[in-house]
mmCIF file of C-alpha atoms in Angstrom:
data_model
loop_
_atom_site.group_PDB
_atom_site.id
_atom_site.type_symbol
_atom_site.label_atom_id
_atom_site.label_comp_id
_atom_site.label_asym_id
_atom_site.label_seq_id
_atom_site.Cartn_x
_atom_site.Cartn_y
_atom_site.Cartn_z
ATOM 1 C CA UNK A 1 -52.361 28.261 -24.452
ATOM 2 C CA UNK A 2 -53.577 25.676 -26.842
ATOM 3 C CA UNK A 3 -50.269 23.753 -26.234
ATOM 4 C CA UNK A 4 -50.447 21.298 -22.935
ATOM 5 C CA UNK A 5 -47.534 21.230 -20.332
ATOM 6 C CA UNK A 6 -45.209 18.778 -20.870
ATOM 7 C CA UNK A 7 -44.093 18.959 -17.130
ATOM 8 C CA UNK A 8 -45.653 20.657 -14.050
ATOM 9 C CA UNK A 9 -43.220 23.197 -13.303
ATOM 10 C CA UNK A 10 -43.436 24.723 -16.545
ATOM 11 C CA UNK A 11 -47.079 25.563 -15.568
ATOM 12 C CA UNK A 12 -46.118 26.612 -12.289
ATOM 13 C CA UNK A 13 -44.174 28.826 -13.444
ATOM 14 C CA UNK A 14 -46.373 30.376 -15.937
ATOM 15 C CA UNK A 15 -48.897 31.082 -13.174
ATOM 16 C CA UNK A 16 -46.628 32.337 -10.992
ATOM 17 C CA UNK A 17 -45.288 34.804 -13.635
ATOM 18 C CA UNK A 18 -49.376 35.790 -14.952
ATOM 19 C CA UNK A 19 -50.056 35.954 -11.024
ATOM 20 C CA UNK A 20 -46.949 38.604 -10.844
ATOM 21 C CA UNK A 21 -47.639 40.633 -13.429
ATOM 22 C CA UNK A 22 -51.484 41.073 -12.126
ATOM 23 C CA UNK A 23 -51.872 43.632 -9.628
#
């Protein structure tokens, strides 16, 4: 996670997918 989002969705996306994959 050291690497910054270059655009927005990318980091929606990644929460979305940690958020799934969390109980």
């Amino acid at each position: 996670m050291a690497e910054a989002p270059m655009n927005p969705m990318i980091y929606i996306v990644l929460r979305e997918m940690q958020s799934n994959i969390k109980p």
